[in-house]
PDB file of N, CA and C in Angstrom:
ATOM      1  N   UNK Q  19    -212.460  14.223 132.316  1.00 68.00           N
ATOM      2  CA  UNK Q  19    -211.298  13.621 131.668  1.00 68.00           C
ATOM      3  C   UNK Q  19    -210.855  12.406 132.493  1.00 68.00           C
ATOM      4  N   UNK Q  20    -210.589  11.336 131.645  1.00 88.00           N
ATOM      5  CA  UNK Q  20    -210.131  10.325 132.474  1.00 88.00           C
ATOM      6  C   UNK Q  20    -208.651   9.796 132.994  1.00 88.00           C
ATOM      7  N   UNK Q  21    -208.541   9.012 133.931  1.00 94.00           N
ATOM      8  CA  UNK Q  21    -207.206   9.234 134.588  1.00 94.00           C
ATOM      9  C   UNK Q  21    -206.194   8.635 133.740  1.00 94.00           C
ATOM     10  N   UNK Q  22    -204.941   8.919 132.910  1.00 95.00           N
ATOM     11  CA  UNK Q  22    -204.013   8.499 131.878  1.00 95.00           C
ATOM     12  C   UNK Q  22    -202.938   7.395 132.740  1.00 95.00           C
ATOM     13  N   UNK Q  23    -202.640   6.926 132.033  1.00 96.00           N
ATOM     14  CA  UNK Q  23    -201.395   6.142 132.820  1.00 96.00           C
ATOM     15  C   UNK Q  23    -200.465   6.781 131.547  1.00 96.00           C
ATOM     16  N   UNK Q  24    -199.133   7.601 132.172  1.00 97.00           N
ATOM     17  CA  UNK Q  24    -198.086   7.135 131.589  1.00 97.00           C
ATOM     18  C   UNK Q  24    -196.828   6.771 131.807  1.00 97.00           C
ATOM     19  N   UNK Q  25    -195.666   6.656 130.611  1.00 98.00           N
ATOM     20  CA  UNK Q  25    -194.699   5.997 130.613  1.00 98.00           C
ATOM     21  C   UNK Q  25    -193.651   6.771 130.360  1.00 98.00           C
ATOM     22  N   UNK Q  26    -192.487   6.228 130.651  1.00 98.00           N
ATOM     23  CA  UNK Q  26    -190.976   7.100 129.992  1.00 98.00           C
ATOM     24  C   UNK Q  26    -190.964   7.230 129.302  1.00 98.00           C
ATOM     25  N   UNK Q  27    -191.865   6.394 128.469  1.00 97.00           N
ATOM     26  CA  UNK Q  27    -191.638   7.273 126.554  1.00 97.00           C
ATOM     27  C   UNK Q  27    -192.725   8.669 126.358  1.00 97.00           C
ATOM     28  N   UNK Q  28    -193.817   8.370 127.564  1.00 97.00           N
ATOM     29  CA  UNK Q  28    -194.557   9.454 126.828  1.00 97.00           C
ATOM     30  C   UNK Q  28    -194.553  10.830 128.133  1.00 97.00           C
ATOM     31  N   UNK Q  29    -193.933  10.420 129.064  1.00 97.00           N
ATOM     32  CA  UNK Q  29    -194.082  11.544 130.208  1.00 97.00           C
ATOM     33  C   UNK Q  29    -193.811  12.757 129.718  1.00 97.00           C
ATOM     34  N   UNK Q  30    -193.540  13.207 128.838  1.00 96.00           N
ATOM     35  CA  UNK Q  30    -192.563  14.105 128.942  1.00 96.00           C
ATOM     36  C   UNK Q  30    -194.199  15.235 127.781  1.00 96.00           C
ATOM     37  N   UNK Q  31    -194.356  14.250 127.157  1.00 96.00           N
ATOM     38  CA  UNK Q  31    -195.857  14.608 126.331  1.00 96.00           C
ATOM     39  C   UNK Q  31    -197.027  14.821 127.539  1.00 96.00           C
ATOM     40  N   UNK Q  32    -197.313  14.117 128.359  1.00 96.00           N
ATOM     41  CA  UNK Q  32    -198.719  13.685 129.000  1.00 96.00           C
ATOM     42  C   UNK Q  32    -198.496  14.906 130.600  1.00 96.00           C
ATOM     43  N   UNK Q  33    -197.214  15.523 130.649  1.00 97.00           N
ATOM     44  CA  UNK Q  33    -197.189  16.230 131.859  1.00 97.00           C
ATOM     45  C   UNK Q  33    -197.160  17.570 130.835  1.00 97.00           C
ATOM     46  N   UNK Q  34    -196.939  17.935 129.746  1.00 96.00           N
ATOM     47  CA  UNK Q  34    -195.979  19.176 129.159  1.00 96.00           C
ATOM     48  C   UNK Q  34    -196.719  20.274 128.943  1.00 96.00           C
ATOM     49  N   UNK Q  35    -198.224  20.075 128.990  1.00 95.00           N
ATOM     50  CA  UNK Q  35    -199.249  21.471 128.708  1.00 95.00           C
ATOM     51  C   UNK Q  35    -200.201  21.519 129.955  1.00 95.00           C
ATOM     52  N   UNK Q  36    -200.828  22.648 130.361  1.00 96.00           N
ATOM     53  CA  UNK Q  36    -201.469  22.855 131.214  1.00 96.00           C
ATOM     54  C   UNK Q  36    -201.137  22.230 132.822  1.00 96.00           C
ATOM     55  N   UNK Q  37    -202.323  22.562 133.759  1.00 97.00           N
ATOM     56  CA  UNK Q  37    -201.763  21.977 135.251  1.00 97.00           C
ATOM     57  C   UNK Q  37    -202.060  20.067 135.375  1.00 97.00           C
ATOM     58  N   UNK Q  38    -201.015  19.517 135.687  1.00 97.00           N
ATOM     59  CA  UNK Q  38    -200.837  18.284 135.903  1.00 97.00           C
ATOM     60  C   UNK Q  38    -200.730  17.349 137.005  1.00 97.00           C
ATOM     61  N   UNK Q  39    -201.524  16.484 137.311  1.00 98.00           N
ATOM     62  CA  UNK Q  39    -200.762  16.006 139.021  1.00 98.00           C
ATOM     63  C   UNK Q  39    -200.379  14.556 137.961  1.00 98.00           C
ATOM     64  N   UNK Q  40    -199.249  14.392 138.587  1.00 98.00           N
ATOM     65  CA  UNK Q  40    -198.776  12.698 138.436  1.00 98.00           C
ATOM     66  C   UNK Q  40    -199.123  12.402 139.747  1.00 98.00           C
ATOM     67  N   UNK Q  41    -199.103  11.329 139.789  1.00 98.00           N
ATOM     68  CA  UNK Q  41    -198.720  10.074 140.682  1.00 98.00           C
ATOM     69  C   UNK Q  41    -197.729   9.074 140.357  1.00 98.00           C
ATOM     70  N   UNK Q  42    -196.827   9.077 141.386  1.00 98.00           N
ATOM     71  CA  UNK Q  42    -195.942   8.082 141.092  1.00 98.00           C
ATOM     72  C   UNK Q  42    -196.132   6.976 141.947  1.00 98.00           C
ATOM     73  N   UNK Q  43    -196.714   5.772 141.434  1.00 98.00           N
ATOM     74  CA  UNK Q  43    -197.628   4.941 142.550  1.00 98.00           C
ATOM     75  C   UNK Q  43    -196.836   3.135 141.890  1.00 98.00           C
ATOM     76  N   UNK Q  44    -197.307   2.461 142.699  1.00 98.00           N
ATOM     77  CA  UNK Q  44    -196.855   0.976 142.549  1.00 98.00           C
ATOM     78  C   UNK Q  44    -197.831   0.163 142.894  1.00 98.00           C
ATOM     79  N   UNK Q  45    -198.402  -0.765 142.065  1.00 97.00           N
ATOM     80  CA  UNK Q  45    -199.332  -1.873 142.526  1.00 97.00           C
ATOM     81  C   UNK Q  45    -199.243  -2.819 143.992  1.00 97.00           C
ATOM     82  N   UNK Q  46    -198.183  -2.470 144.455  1.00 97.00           N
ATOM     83  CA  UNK Q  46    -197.893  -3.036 145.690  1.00 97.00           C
ATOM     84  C   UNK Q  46    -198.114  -1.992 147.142  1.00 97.00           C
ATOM     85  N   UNK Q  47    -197.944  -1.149 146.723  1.00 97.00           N
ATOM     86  CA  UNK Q  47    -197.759  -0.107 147.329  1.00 97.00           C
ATOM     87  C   UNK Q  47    -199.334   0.103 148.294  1.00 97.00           C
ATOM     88  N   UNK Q  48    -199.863   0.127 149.858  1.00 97.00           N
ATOM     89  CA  UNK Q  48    -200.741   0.425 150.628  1.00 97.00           C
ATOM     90  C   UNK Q  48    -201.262   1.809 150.137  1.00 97.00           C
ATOM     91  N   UNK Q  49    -200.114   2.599 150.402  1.00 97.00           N
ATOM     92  CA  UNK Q  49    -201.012   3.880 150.667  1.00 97.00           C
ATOM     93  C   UNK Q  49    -201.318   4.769 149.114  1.00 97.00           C
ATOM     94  N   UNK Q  50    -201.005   3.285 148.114  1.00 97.00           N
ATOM     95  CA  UNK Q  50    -200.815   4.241 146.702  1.00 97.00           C
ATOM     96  C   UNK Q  50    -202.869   3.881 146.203  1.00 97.00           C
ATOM     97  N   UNK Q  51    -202.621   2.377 146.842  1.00 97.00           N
ATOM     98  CA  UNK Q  51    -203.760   1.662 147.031  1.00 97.00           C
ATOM     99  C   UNK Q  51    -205.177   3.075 147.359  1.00 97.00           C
ATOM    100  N   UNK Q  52    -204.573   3.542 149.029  1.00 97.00           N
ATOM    101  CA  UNK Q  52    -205.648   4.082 149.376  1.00 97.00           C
ATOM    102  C   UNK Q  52    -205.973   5.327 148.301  1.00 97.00           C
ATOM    103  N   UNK Q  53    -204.970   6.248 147.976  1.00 97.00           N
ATOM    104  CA  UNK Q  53    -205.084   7.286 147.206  1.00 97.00           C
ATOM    105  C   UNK Q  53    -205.526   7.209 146.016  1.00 97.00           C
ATOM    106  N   UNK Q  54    -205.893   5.661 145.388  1.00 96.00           N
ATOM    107  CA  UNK Q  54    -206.606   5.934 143.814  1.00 96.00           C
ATOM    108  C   UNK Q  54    -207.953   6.834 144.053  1.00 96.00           C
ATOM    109  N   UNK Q  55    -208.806   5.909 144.862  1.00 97.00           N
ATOM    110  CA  UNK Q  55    -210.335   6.707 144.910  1.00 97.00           C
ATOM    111  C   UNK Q  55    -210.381   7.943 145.147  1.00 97.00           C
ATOM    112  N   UNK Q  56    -209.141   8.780 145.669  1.00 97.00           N
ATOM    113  CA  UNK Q  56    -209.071  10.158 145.973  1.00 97.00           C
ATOM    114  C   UNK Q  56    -209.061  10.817 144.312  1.00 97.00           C
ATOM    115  N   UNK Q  57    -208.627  10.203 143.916  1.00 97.00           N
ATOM    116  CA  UNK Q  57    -207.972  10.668 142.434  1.00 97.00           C
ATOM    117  C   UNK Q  57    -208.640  10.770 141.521  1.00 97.00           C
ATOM    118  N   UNK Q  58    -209.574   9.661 141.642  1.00 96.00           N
ATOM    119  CA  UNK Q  58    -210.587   9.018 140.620  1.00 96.00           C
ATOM    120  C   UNK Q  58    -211.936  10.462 141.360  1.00 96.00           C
ATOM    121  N   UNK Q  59    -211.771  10.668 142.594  1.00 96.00           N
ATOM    122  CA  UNK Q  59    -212.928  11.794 142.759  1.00 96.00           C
ATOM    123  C   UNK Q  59    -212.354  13.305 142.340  1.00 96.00           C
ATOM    124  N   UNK Q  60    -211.460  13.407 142.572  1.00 95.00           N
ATOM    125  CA  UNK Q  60    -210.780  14.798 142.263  1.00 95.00           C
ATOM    126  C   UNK Q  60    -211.176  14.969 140.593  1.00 95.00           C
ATOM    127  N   UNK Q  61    -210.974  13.729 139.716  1.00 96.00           N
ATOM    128  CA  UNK Q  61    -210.654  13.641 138.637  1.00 96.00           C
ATOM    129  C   UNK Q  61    -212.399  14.184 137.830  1.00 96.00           C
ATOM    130  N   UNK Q  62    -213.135  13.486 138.801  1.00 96.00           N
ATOM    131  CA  UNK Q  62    -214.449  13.688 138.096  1.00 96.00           C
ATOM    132  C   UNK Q  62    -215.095  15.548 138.690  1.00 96.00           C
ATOM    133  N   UNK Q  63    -214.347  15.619 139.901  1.00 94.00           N
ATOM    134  CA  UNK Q  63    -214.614  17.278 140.088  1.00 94.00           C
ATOM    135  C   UNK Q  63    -214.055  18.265 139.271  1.00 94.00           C
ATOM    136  N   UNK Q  64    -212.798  18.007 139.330  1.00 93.00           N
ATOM    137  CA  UNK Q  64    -211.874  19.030 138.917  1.00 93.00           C
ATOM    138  C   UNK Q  64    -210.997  18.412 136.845  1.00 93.00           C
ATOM    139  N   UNK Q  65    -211.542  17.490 136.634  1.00 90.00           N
ATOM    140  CA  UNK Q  65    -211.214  16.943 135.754  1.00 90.00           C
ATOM    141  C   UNK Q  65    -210.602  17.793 134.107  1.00 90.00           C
ATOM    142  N   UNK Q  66    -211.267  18.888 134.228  1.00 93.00           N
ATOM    143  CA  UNK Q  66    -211.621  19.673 133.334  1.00 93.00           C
ATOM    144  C   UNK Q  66    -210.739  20.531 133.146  1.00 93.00           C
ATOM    145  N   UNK Q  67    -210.039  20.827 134.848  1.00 94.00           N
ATOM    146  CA  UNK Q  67    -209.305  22.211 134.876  1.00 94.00           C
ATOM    147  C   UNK Q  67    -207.448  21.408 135.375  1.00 94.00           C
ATOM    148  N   UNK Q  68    -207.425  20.382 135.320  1.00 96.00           N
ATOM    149  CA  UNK Q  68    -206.330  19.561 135.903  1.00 96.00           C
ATOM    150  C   UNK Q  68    -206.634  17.785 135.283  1.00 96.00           C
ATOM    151  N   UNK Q  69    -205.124  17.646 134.766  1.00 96.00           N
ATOM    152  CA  UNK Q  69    -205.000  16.615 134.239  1.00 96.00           C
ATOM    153  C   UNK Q  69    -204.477  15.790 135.501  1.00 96.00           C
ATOM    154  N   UNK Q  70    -204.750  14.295 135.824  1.00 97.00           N
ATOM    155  CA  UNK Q  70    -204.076  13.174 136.071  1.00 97.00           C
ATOM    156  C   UNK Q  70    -203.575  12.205 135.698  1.00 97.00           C
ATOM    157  N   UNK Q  71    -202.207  12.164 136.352  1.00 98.00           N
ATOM    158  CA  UNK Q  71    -201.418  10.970 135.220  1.00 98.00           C
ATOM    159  C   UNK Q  71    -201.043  10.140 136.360  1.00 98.00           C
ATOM    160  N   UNK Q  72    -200.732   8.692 136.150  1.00 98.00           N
ATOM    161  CA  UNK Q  72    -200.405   7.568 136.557  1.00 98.00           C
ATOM    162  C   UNK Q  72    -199.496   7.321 136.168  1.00 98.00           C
ATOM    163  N   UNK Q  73    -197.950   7.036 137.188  1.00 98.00           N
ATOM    164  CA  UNK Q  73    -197.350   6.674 136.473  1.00 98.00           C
ATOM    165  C   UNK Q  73    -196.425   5.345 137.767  1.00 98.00           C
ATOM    166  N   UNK Q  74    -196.484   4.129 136.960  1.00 98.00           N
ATOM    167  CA  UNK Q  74    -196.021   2.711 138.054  1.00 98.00           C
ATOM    168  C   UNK Q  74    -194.640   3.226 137.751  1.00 98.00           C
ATOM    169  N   UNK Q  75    -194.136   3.286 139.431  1.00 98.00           N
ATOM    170  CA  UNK Q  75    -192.891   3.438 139.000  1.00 98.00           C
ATOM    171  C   UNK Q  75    -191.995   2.160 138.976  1.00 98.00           C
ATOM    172  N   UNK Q  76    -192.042   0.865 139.400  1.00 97.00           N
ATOM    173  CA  UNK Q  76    -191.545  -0.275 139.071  1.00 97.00           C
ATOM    174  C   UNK Q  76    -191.350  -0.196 137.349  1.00 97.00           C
ATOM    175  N   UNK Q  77    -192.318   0.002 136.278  1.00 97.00           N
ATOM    176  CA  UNK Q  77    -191.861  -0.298 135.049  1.00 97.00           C
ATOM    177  C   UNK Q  77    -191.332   1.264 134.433  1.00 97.00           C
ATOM    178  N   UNK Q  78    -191.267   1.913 135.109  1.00 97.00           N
ATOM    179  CA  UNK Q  78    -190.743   3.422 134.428  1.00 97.00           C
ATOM    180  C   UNK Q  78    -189.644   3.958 135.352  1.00 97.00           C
ATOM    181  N   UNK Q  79    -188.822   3.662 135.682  1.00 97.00           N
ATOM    182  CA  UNK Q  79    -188.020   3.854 136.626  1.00 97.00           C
ATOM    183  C   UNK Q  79    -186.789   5.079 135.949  1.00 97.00           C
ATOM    184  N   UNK Q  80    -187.211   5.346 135.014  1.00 97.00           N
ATOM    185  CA  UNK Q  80    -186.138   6.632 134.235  1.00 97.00           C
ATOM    186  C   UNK Q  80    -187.401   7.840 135.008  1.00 97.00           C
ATOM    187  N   UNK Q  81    -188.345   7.744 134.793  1.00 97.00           N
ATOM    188  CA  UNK Q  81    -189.268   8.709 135.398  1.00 97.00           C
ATOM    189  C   UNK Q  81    -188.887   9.049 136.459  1.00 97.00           C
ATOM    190  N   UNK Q  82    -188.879   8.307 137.517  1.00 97.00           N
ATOM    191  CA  UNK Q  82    -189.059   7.886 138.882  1.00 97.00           C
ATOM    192  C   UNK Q  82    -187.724   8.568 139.083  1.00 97.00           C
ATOM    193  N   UNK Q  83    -186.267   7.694 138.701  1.00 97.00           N
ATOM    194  CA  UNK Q  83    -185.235   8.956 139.157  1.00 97.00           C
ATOM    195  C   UNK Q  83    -185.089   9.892 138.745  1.00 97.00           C
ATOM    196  N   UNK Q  84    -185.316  10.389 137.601  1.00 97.00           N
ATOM    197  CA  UNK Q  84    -185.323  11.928 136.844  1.00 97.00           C
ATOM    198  C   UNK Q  84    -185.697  13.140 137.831  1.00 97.00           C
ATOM    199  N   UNK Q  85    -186.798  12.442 138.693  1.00 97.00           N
ATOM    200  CA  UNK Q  85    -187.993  13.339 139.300  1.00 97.00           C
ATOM    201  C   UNK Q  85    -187.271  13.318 140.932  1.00 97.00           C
ATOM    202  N   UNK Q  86    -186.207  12.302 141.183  1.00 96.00           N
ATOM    203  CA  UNK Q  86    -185.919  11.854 142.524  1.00 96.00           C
ATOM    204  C   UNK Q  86    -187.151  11.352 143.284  1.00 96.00           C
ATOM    205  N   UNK Q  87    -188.107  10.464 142.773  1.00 97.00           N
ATOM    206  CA  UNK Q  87    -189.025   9.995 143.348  1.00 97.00           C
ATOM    207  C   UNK Q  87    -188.147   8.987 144.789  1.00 97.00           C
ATOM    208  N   UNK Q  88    -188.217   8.872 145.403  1.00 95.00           N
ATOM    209  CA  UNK Q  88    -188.019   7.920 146.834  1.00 95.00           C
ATOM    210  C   UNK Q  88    -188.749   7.297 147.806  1.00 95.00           C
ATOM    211  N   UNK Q  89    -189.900   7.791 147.896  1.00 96.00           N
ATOM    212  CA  UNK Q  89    -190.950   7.099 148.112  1.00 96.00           C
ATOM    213  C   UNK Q  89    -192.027   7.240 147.665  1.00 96.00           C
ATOM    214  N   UNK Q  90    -193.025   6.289 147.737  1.00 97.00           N
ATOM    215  CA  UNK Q  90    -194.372   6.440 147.084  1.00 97.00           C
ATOM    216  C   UNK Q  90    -195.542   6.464 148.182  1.00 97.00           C
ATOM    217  N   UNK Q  91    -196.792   6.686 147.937  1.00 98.00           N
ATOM    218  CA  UNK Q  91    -196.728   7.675 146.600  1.00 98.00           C
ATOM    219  C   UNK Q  91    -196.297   9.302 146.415  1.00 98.00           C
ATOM    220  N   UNK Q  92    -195.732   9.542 145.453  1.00 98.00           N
ATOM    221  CA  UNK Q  92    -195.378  10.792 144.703  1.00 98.00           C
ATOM    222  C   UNK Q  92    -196.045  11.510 144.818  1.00 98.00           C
ATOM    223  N   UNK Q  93    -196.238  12.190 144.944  1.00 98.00           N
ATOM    224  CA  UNK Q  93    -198.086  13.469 143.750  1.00 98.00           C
ATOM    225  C   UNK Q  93    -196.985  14.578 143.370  1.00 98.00           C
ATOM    226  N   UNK Q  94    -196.179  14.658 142.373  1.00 98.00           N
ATOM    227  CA  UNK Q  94    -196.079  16.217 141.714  1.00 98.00           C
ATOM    228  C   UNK Q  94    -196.983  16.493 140.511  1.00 98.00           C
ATOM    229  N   UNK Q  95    -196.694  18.114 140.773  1.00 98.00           N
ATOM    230  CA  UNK Q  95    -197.713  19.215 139.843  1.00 98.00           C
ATOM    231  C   UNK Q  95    -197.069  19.491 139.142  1.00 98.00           C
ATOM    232  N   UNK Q  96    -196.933  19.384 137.759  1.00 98.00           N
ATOM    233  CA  UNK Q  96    -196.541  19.937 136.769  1.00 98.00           C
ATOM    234  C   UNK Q  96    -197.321  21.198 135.950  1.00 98.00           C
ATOM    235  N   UNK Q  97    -197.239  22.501 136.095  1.00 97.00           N
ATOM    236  CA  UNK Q  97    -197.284  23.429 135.277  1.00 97.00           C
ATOM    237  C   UNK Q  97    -196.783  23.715 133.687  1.00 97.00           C
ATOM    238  N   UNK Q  98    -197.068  23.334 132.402  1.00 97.00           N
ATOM    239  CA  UNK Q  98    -196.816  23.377 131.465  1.00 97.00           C
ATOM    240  C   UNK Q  98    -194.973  22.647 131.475  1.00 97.00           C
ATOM    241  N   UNK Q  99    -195.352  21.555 132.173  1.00 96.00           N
ATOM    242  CA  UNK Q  99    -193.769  20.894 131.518  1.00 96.00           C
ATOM    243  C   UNK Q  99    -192.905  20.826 133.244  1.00 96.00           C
ATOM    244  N   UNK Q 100    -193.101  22.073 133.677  1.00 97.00           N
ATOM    245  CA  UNK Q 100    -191.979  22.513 134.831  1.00 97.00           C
ATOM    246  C   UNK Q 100    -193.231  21.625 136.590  1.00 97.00           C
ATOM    247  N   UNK Q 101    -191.846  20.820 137.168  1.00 97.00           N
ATOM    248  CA  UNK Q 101    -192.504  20.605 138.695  1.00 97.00           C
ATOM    249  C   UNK Q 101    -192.928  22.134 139.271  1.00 97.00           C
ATOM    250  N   UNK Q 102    -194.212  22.563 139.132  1.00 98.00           N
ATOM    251  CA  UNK Q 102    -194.302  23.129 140.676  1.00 98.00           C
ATOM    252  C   UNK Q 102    -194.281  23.298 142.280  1.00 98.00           C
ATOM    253  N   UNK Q 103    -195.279  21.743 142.737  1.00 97.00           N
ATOM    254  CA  UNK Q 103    -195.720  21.307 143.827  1.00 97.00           C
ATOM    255  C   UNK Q 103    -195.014  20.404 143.986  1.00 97.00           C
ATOM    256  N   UNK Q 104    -195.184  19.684 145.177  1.00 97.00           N
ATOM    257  CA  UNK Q 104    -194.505  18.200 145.272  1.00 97.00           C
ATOM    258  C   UNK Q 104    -195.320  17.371 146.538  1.00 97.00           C
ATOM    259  N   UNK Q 105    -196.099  16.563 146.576  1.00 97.00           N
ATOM    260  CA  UNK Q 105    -196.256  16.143 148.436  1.00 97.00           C
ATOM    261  C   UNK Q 105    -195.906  14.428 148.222  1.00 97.00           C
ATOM    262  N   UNK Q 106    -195.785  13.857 149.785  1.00 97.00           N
ATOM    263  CA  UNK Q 106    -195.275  12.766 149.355  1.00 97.00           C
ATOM    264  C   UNK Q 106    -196.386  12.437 150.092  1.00 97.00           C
ATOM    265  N   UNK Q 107    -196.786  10.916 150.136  1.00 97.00           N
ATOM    266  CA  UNK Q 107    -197.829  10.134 151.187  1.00 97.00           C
ATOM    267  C   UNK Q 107    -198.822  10.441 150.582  1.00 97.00           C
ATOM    268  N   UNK Q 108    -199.648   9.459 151.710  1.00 96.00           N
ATOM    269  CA  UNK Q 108    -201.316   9.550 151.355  1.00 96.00           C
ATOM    270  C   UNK Q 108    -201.799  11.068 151.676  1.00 96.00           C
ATOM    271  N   UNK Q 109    -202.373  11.489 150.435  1.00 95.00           N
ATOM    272  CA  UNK Q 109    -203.366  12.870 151.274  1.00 95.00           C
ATOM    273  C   UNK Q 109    -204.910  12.668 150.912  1.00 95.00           C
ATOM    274  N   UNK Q 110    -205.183  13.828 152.001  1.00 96.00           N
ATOM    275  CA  UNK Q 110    -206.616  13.810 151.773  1.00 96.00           C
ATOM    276  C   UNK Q 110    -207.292  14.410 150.595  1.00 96.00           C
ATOM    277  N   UNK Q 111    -208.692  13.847 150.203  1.00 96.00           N
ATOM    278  CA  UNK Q 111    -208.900  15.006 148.834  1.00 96.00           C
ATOM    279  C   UNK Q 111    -208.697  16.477 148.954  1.00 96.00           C
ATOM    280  N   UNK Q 112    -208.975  16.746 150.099  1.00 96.00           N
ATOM    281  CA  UNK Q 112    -209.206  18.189 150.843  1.00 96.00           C
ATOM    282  C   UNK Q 112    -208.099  19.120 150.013  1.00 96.00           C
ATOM    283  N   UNK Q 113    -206.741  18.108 150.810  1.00 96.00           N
ATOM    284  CA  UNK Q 113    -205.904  18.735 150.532  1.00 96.00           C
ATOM    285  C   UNK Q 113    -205.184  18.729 149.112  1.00 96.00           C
ATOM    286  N   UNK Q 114    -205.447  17.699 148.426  1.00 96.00           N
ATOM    287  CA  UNK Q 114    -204.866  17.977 147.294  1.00 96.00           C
ATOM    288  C   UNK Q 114    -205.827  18.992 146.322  1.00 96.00           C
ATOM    289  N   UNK Q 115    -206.655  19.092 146.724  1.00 95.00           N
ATOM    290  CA  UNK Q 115    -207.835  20.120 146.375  1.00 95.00           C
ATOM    291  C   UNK Q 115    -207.197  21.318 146.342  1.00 95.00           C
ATOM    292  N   UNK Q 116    -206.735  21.607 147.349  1.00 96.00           N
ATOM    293  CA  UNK Q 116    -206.300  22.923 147.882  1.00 96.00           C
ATOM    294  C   UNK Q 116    -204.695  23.274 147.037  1.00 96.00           C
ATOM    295  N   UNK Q 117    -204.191  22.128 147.409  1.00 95.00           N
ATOM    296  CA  UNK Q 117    -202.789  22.625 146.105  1.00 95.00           C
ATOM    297  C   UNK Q 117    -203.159  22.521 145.124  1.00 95.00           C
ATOM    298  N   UNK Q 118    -203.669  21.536 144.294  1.00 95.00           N
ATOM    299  CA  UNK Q 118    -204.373  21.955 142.570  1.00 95.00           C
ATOM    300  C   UNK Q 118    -204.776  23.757 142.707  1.00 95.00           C
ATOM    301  N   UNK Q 119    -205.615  23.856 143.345  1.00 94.00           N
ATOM    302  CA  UNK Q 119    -206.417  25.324 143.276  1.00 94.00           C
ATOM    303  C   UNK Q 119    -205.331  26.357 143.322  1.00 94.00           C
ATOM    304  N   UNK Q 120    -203.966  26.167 143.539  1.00 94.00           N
ATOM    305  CA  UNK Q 120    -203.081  27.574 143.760  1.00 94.00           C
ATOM    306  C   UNK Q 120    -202.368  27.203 142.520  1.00 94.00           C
ATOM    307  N   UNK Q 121    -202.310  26.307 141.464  1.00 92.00           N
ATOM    308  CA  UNK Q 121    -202.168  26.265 140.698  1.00 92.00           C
ATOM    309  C   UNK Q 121    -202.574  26.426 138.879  1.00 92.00           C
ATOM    310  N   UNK Q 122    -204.067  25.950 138.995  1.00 81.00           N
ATOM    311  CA  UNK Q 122    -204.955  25.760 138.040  1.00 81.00           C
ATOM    312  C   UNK Q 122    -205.739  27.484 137.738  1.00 81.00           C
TER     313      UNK Q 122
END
């Protein structure tokens, strides 16, 4: 499955069924930079059993405070609609491996 970008109009659709990681990331942003290729590999491993969503928080900023995003990047897990997880910063695949898996 491939990686979605969404928006304040559709977040609420694109997080609401099954296990979810957003990203709340910014084109400016270094370490949002480093974490795509993590994402883009997770996505082609685990793609099947966990959705990824993209979401810039410069143009979605109802997202961004709803969620109390404060710094980037974000990564929450959404379970059918509800935050489960939350980490902030760059992580390793390892580890986001490892929180998807207590979820999915």
């Amino acid at each position: 499955m491939a990686i979605s970008h969404a928006t304040d109009q559709n977040f609420q659709t694109e997080t609401g069924t099954g296990v979810v990681l957003a990203d709340f990331w910014a084109p400016w942003c270094g370490p949002c930079k480093m974490i795509a290729p993590v994402l883009e590999e997770l996505d082609a491993e685990i793609g099947d059993k966990v959705k990824i969503v993209k979401i810039d928080v410069d143009e979605n900023q109802e997202s961004a405070a709803k969620f109390g995003v404060m710094s980037i990047p974000t990564l929450l897990v959404f379970k059918d609609g509800e935050v489960v997880d939350k980490v902030v910063g760059f992580q390793p695949k390892e580890a986001l491996a490892e929180l998807l898996s207590k979820h999915a």
